[in-house]
Coordinates of C-alpha atoms in Angstrom, one line a residue:
M16 CA 86.4 19.2 96.0
D17 CA 89.5 17.7 97.5
E18 CA 90.2 17.3 101.2
I19 CA 92.4 20.3 101.5
V20 CA 89.9 22.7 100.0
A21 CA 87.1 21.2 102.1
A22 CA 88.9 21.5 105.4
A23 CA 88.0 25.1 106.0
V24 CA 89.4 26.8 109.1
D25 CA 87.2 26.5 112.2
W26 CA 86.6 30.1 112.9
N27 CA 84.7 29.3 116.1
A28 CA 87.8 27.7 117.5
L29 CA 89.9 30.6 116.5
R30 CA 87.6 32.9 118.4
D31 CA 88.3 31.2 121.7
R32 CA 89.5 33.9 124.1
S33 CA 92.9 32.8 125.1
V34 CA 96.4 34.4 125.1
E35 CA 97.6 31.3 123.3
V36 CA 97.6 32.1 119.7
P37 CA 96.5 29.1 117.6
F38 CA 99.5 29.2 115.2
A39 CA 99.0 25.6 114.1
A40 CA 95.5 26.3 112.9
L41 CA 96.6 29.6 111.3
R42 CA 99.4 27.9 109.4
R43 CA 97.1 25.2 108.1
E44 CA 94.8 27.9 106.7
I45 CA 97.8 29.7 105.2
E46 CA 98.9 26.5 103.4
R47 CA 95.3 25.7 102.3
V48 CA 94.9 29.1 100.6
K49 CA 98.4 29.1 99.2
G50 CA 97.6 25.9 97.4
H51 CA 94.2 27.2 96.2
P52 CA 94.4 31.0 95.6
E53 CA 90.8 31.1 94.5
L54 CA 89.9 30.6 98.2
L55 CA 91.1 34.2 98.8
E56 CA 87.5 35.2 98.1
E57 CA 86.5 33.2 101.2
L58 CA 88.8 35.3 103.4
Y59 CA 87.6 38.6 101.9
A60 CA 84.0 37.6 102.5
R61 CA 84.8 36.5 106.0
W62 CA 86.3 39.9 106.7
E63 CA 83.2 41.6 105.5
E64 CA 81.0 39.4 107.6
V65 CA 83.1 40.1 110.7
E66 CA 83.3 43.9 110.1
N67 CA 79.5 44.1 109.7
A68 CA 78.8 41.8 112.8
E69 CA 77.6 43.2 116.1
G70 CA 79.6 42.4 119.2
A71 CA 83.4 42.3 119.7
I72 CA 83.9 38.5 120.0
E73 CA 84.9 38.6 116.3
T74 CA 87.8 40.9 117.0
Y75 CA 90.3 38.0 116.9
E76 CA 89.3 37.3 113.3
R77 CA 90.0 40.9 112.5
I78 CA 93.6 40.3 113.3
Y79 CA 93.9 36.7 112.2
I80 CA 92.6 37.3 108.7
P81 CA 95.3 40.0 107.9
Y82 CA 97.9 37.7 109.4
I83 CA 96.8 34.9 107.1
L84 CA 96.7 37.2 104.0
R85 CA 100.1 38.6 104.7
H86 CA 101.7 35.1 104.6
V87 CA 99.5 33.8 101.8
A88 CA 100.6 36.7 99.5
E89 CA 104.2 35.5 99.3
G90 CA 103.4 32.5 97.2
L91 CA 100.8 34.1 94.9
P92 CA 101.1 35.2 91.3
E93 CA 101.8 39.0 91.0
K94 CA 98.3 40.0 90.2
Q95 CA 96.8 38.3 93.2
R96 CA 99.7 39.3 95.4
T97 CA 99.0 43.0 94.5
E98 CA 95.3 42.4 95.3
V99 CA 96.2 41.2 98.8
Y100 CA 98.4 44.2 99.4
E101 CA 95.6 46.5 98.2
M102 CA 93.1 44.7 100.5
L103 CA 95.3 45.1 103.6
L104 CA 95.7 48.8 102.9
A105 CA 92.0 49.1 102.4
Y106 CA 91.4 47.4 105.8
L107 CA 93.8 49.9 107.3
T108 CA 91.8 52.8 105.8
E109 CA 88.5 51.3 107.2
A110 CA 90.0 50.9 110.7
G111 CA 91.3 54.5 110.6
L112 CA 88.0 55.9 109.6
V113 CA 86.4 54.5 112.8
D114 CA 89.5 55.3 114.9
D115 CA 90.1 51.6 115.8
E116 CA 93.6 52.1 117.0
G117 CA 94.2 48.5 118.0
Q118 CA 93.3 47.3 114.5
C119 CA 95.3 50.1 112.9
E120 CA 98.4 49.2 114.9
F121 CA 98.2 45.5 113.9
L122 CA 97.6 46.3 110.2
L123 CA 100.5 48.8 110.3
Y124 CA 102.9 46.1 111.5
T125 CA 101.4 43.6 109.0
C126 CA 102.0 46.0 106.1
Q127 CA 105.5 46.9 107.3
D128 CA 106.4 43.3 107.5
I129 CA 105.7 43.0 103.8
G130 CA 108.4 45.6 103.1
P131 CA 109.0 47.5 99.8
P132 CA 106.8 45.2 97.7
I133 CA 103.8 47.0 99.2
L134 CA 104.9 50.4 98.0
P135 CA 103.2 50.5 94.6
A136 CA 99.8 49.9 96.3
L137 CA 100.6 52.4 99.0
L138 CA 101.6 55.1 96.5
D139 CA 98.1 54.9 95.0
I140 CA 97.0 56.2 98.4
L141 CA 99.8 58.6 99.3
E142 CA 99.5 60.3 95.9
S143 CA 95.7 60.5 95.9
E144 CA 94.0 63.9 96.3
D145 CA 91.6 62.3 98.7
F146 CA 94.3 61.3 101.2
S147 CA 94.0 63.7 104.1
P148 CA 94.9 64.0 107.8
A149 CA 91.2 64.5 108.4
T150 CA 90.9 60.7 108.7
G151 CA 92.5 58.4 111.2
D152 CA 94.3 56.3 108.6
W153 CA 96.7 59.2 107.7
F154 CA 99.1 58.6 110.5
Y155 CA 99.3 54.8 109.9
H156 CA 99.8 55.0 106.2
W157 CA 102.8 57.2 106.7
G158 CA 104.0 54.7 109.1
V159 CA 103.8 52.0 106.4
A160 CA 105.7 54.4 104.1
E161 CA 108.8 54.0 106.3
V162 CA 109.6 50.7 104.4
A163 CA 110.7 53.0 101.6
V164 CA 114.0 53.2 103.4
R165 CA 114.7 49.7 102.2
A166 CA 113.6 50.5 98.6
E167 CA 115.6 51.7 95.7
G168 CA 115.2 53.9 92.6
E169 CA 111.9 55.3 91.5
L170 CA 109.8 53.8 94.3
R171 CA 111.9 55.4 97.0
K172 CA 111.9 58.7 95.2
R173 CA 108.1 58.7 94.7
V174 CA 107.5 58.1 98.4
G175 CA 109.8 61.0 99.3
D176 CA 108.1 63.3 96.7
A177 CA 104.7 62.4 98.2
A178 CA 106.0 63.3 101.7
I179 CA 107.3 66.7 100.5
K180 CA 104.0 67.4 98.7
A181 CA 101.9 66.4 101.8
I182 CA 103.7 69.1 103.8
A183 CA 103.9 71.8 101.1
D184 CA 100.2 71.5 100.2
R185 CA 99.2 72.1 103.9
M186 CA 101.3 75.2 104.5
E187 CA 98.3 77.5 104.7
D188 CA 96.4 75.4 107.2
A189 CA 98.3 75.1 110.5
Q190 CA 96.1 72.4 111.9
A191 CA 96.5 70.2 108.8
L192 CA 100.2 71.0 108.7
G193 CA 100.5 70.0 112.3
S194 CA 99.5 66.5 111.2
T195 CA 102.5 66.0 108.9
P196 CA 105.4 65.2 111.3
M197 CA 105.3 61.6 110.1
A198 CA 106.1 62.8 106.6
A199 CA 108.9 64.9 108.0
D200 CA 110.4 62.0 109.9
L201 CA 110.2 59.9 106.7
L202 CA 112.1 62.6 104.7
A203 CA 114.9 62.5 107.3
L204 CA 115.0 58.7 107.1
L205 CA 115.2 58.9 103.3
G206 CA 118.0 61.6 103.4
R207 CA 116.0 64.0 101.2
T208 CA 118.1 67.1 101.6
D209 CA 116.0 68.8 98.9
A210 CA 113.1 68.9 101.4
I211 CA 115.0 71.2 103.9
E212 CA 113.6 74.4 102.5
T213 CA 110.0 73.1 102.8
L214 CA 110.6 71.8 106.3
V215 CA 112.1 75.1 107.5
K216 CA 109.0 76.9 106.1
A217 CA 106.7 74.4 107.8
E218 CA 108.5 74.9 111.2
A219 CA 108.1 78.7 110.9
R220 CA 104.5 78.4 110.0
L221 CA 103.8 76.1 113.0
R222 CA 105.7 78.4 115.3
E223 CA 103.2 81.1 114.5
E224 CA 100.5 79.1 116.3
G225 CA 102.5 79.1 119.6
D226 CA 102.1 76.2 122.0
A227 CA 99.2 74.7 120.0
E228 CA 101.6 73.3 117.4
R229 CA 104.9 73.4 119.3
V230 CA 105.4 69.6 119.2
S231 CA 104.9 69.4 115.4
A232 CA 107.2 72.4 114.9
D233 CA 109.9 70.7 116.9
E234 CA 109.5 67.6 114.7
M235 CA 110.1 69.7 111.7
K236 CA 113.2 71.1 113.4
Y237 CA 114.6 67.7 114.2
A238 CA 114.1 66.5 110.7
V239 CA 116.0 69.5 109.3
R240 CA 118.8 68.9 111.9
A241 CA 119.1 65.3 110.8
L242 CA 119.2 66.2 107.1
R243 CA 121.9 68.8 107.8
G244 CA 124.2 66.2 109.2
G245 CA 122.9 65.8 112.7
E246 CA 122.1 62.5 114.4
R247 CA 120.1 60.6 111.8
E248 CA 117.1 58.5 112.9
K249 CA 117.9 54.9 112.0
D250 CA 115.6 52.6 110.1
R251 CA 113.3 50.6 112.3
P252 CA 114.3 47.0 112.9
G253 CA 112.3 44.3 111.1
V254 CA 108.9 43.3 112.4
D255 CA 108.4 40.1 114.3
L256 CA 104.8 39.6 113.3
D257 CA 104.2 36.5 115.4
K258 CA 105.3 38.4 118.5
V259 CA 103.0 41.4 117.5
L260 CA 100.1 38.9 117.1
R261 CA 100.7 37.4 120.5
E262 CA 100.7 40.9 122.1
E263 CA 97.6 41.9 120.3
V264 CA 95.6 38.8 121.3
G265 CA 96.9 39.2 124.8
R266 CA 95.6 42.8 124.9
Y267 CA 92.2 41.8 123.5
D268 CA 92.0 38.9 126.0
E269 CA 92.7 41.2 129.0
W270 CA 90.2 43.7 127.6
Y271 CA 87.5 41.0 127.5
R272 CA 88.3 39.6 130.9
T273 CA 88.0 43.0 132.6
R274 CA 84.6 43.6 131.0
G275 CA 83.0 40.2 130.9
A276 CA 81.4 38.3 128.0
D277 CA 78.4 40.7 127.8
W278 CA 80.5 43.9 127.9
N279 CA 78.6 45.3 124.9
A280 CA 75.1 44.5 126.1
P281 CA 72.7 47.4 126.7
G282 CA 73.5 49.0 130.1
A283 CA 76.7 47.0 130.6
G284 CA 79.5 49.4 131.1
D285 CA 77.8 51.9 128.9
E286 CA 80.1 54.8 128.0
G287 CA 77.2 57.2 127.7
E288 CA 76.2 56.5 131.3
M289 CA 79.8 57.0 132.5
R290 CA 80.0 60.3 130.7
A291 CA 76.7 61.4 132.0
G292 CA 77.7 60.5 135.5
A293 CA 81.0 62.4 135.2
V294 CA 79.2 65.5 133.9
E295 CA 76.5 65.3 136.7
E296 CA 79.2 65.1 139.3
L297 CA 81.0 68.2 137.8
E298 CA 77.7 70.1 137.6
R299 CA 77.0 69.2 141.3
K300 CA 80.4 70.6 142.3
L301 CA 80.0 73.7 140.2
K302 CA 76.5 74.4 141.8
A303 CA 78.0 74.0 145.3
L304 CA 80.8 76.4 144.4
L305 CA 78.4 79.0 143.0
E306 CA 76.2 78.7 146.1
A307 CA 79.1 79.1 148.4
T308 CA 80.3 82.2 146.7
G309 CA 76.9 83.7 146.1
V310 CA 77.5 83.9 142.3
T311 CA 74.8 82.6 139.9
P312 CA 75.6 81.1 136.6
A313 CA 74.2 84.2 134.9
D314 CA 76.5 86.4 137.0
S315 CA 79.4 84.3 136.1
E316 CA 78.6 84.6 132.4
E317 CA 78.4 88.4 132.7
A318 CA 81.7 88.5 134.6
G319 CA 83.4 86.7 131.7
G320 CA 83.7 83.4 133.6
M321 CA 82.7 79.9 132.5
G322 CA 79.1 80.9 132.2
N323 CA 76.2 78.5 132.4
L324 CA 76.5 74.9 133.3
R325 CA 76.2 73.7 129.7
E326 CA 79.3 75.8 128.9
Y327 CA 81.0 74.3 131.9
E328 CA 80.2 70.9 130.6
E329 CA 81.8 71.8 127.3
Y330 CA 84.8 73.2 129.1
V331 CA 85.4 69.8 130.9
E332 CA 84.7 67.8 127.8
P333 CA 88.3 66.6 127.4
I334 CA 88.3 64.6 130.7
R335 CA 85.0 62.8 130.2
A336 CA 85.4 59.0 130.9
G337 CA 85.6 56.8 127.9
Q338 CA 86.0 59.5 125.3
K339 CA 87.9 58.5 122.2
V340 CA 90.7 60.9 121.2
G341 CA 92.3 61.0 117.7
R342 CA 96.1 60.7 117.7
N343 CA 96.6 64.2 116.3
E344 CA 94.1 65.9 118.6
P345 CA 95.2 67.8 121.8
C346 CA 95.7 65.3 124.6
P347 CA 92.7 65.3 127.0
C348 CA 95.1 65.6 130.0
G349 CA 95.4 69.3 129.2
S350 CA 99.1 69.3 128.4
G351 CA 98.6 71.1 125.1
I352 CA 100.5 68.4 123.3
K353 CA 99.1 66.1 120.7
Y354 CA 97.7 62.9 122.1
K355 CA 100.1 60.6 120.2
K356 CA 103.0 62.5 121.8
C357 CA 101.6 62.5 125.3
C358 CA 99.2 60.0 126.9
G359 CA 98.7 58.1 123.6
K360 CA 102.3 56.8 123.5

């Protein structure tokens, strides 16, 4: 085995928690794999090892590996290049399934940086019957689809068709329909005036739900306005993936520093303990209130109030410390707006 192949990247060095991204080491690995495409299997295996490992120290590798793959793909034969694109989208799906928003964001930018060449692999997902807003990757895959603005011909048309179908197929389910504004935005970007009728119906259907789907209904309205000649949303500027990588590593670095090296050890910053403490404090306050007013939990339930303490715990669920919130779920601040449009911005 020649020297280039033998000089595998030192992953331990890349794990070093520092805001300084080791671009020199990453570029060496990119050149190594470009010269020997068979080494892609090493990267895929490394990803699996990292994903299945316990502890978050491997998180840097979870963003470094997609970065390497994105740059390696440019010099590969078409078959292997397509395989890399499929792997990156599969990683995005995996991250979405576990609601890892940091990983999703980086993979979104990585895939957008590839541009229209990723669309054939993406269409396999967008046109699949299994692709659904029930999973966290829905939002991010539609984000990747925005690169269709720079595409031409059949690819551009198929992405637009998939967006129209995504909205039309969910017309009967307001909650699912409320997860499709990204598809509506995309249709406005693509100038698909043939989608206006579908978007108008979608807005009317969402208005039936009142405040619960107000934000999504407004998004449909804005898309229609743009398609009818209003102010069109412009294509997003190109991605500076190096800058995104620096920001992501900086965020991870700060996250680790504020929690310590043993942040995930049993009993160290345990979210369950924090949630339990928050609920106990709320229950204590409720008991004090009931005692002061002379009302028992049972009386409160009969009077149509919050009822017993367990019901009260469920009532305050949205504000528990450490709770993870999906981007399309109601914001836990109580605004009634989707999390991605409120505190999740």
